GROMACS .gro file of C-alpha atoms in nm:
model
   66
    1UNK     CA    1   2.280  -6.236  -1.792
    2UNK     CA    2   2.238  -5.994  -1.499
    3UNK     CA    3   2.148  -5.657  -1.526
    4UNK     CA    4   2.391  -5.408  -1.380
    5UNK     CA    5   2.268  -5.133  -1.105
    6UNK     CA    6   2.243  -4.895  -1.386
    7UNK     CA    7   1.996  -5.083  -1.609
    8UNK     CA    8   1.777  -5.135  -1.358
    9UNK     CA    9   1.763  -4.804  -1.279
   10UNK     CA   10   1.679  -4.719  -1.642
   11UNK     CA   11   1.433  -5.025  -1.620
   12UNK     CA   12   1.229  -4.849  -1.332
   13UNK     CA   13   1.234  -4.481  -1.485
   14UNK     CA   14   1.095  -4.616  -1.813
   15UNK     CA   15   0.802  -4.781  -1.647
   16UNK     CA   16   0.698  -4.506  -1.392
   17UNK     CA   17   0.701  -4.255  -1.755
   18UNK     CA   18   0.484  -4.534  -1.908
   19UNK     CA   19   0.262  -4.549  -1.579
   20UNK     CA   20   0.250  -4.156  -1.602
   21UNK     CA   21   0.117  -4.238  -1.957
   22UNK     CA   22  -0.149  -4.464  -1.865
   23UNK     CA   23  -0.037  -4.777  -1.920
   24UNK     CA   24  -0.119  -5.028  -1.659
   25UNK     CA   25   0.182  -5.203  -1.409
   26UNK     CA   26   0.139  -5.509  -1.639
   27UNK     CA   27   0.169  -5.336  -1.951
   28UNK     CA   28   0.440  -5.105  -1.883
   29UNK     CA   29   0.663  -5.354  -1.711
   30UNK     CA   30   0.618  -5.534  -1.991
   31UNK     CA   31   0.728  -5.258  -2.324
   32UNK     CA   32   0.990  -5.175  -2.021
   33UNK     CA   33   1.167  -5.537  -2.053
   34UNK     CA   34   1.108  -5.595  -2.469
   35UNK     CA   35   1.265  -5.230  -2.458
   36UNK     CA   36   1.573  -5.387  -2.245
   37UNK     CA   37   1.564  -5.706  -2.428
   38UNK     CA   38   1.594  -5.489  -2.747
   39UNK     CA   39   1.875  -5.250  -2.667
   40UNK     CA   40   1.632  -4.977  -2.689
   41UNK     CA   41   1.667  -4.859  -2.358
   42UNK     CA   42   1.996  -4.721  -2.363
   43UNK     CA   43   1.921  -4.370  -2.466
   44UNK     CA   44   1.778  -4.264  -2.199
   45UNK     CA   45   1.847  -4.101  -1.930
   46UNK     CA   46   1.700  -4.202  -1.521
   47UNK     CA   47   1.615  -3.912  -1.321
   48UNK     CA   48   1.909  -3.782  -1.086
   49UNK     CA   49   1.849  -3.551  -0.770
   50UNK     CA   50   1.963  -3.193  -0.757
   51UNK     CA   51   2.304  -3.166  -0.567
   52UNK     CA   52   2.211  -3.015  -0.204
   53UNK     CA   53   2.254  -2.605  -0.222
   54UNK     CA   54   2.579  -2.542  -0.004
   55UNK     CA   55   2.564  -2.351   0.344
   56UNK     CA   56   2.646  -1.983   0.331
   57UNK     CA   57   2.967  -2.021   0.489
   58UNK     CA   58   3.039  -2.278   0.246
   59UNK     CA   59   2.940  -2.033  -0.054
   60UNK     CA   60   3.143  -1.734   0.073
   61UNK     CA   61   3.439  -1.932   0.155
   62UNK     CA   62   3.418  -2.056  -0.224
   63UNK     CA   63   3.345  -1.706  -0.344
   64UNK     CA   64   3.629  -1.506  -0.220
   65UNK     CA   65   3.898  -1.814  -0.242
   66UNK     CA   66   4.179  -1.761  -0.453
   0.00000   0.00000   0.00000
């Protein structure tokens, strides 16, 4: 079965927080795809940038639309 854009993405957040624990590459990878395997991983939730802050012309024109 092949994992979808959005699994991997869930598969790479959960082993750089296990690296940030102290688990080694190996190691992490490893919980990372028994996690997977197991369904366990769908709680949670990949990092997602902040939107960019709008341009000031941009914010007043939103401001005083109506």
């Amino acid at each position: 079965m092949r994992r979808s854009k959005e699994d991997n993405l869930l598969i790479q957040y959960k082993i750089s927080r296990l690296l940030r624990e102290g688990y080694k590459w190996d190691q992490a990878a490893a919980i990372t795809m028994r996690m997977f395997r197991d369904g366990e991983l769908r709680g949670s939730t990949p990092y997602s940038k902040p939107k960019k802050r709008k341009k000031r012309a941009e914010r007043r024109r939103d401001r005083y639309r109506r």
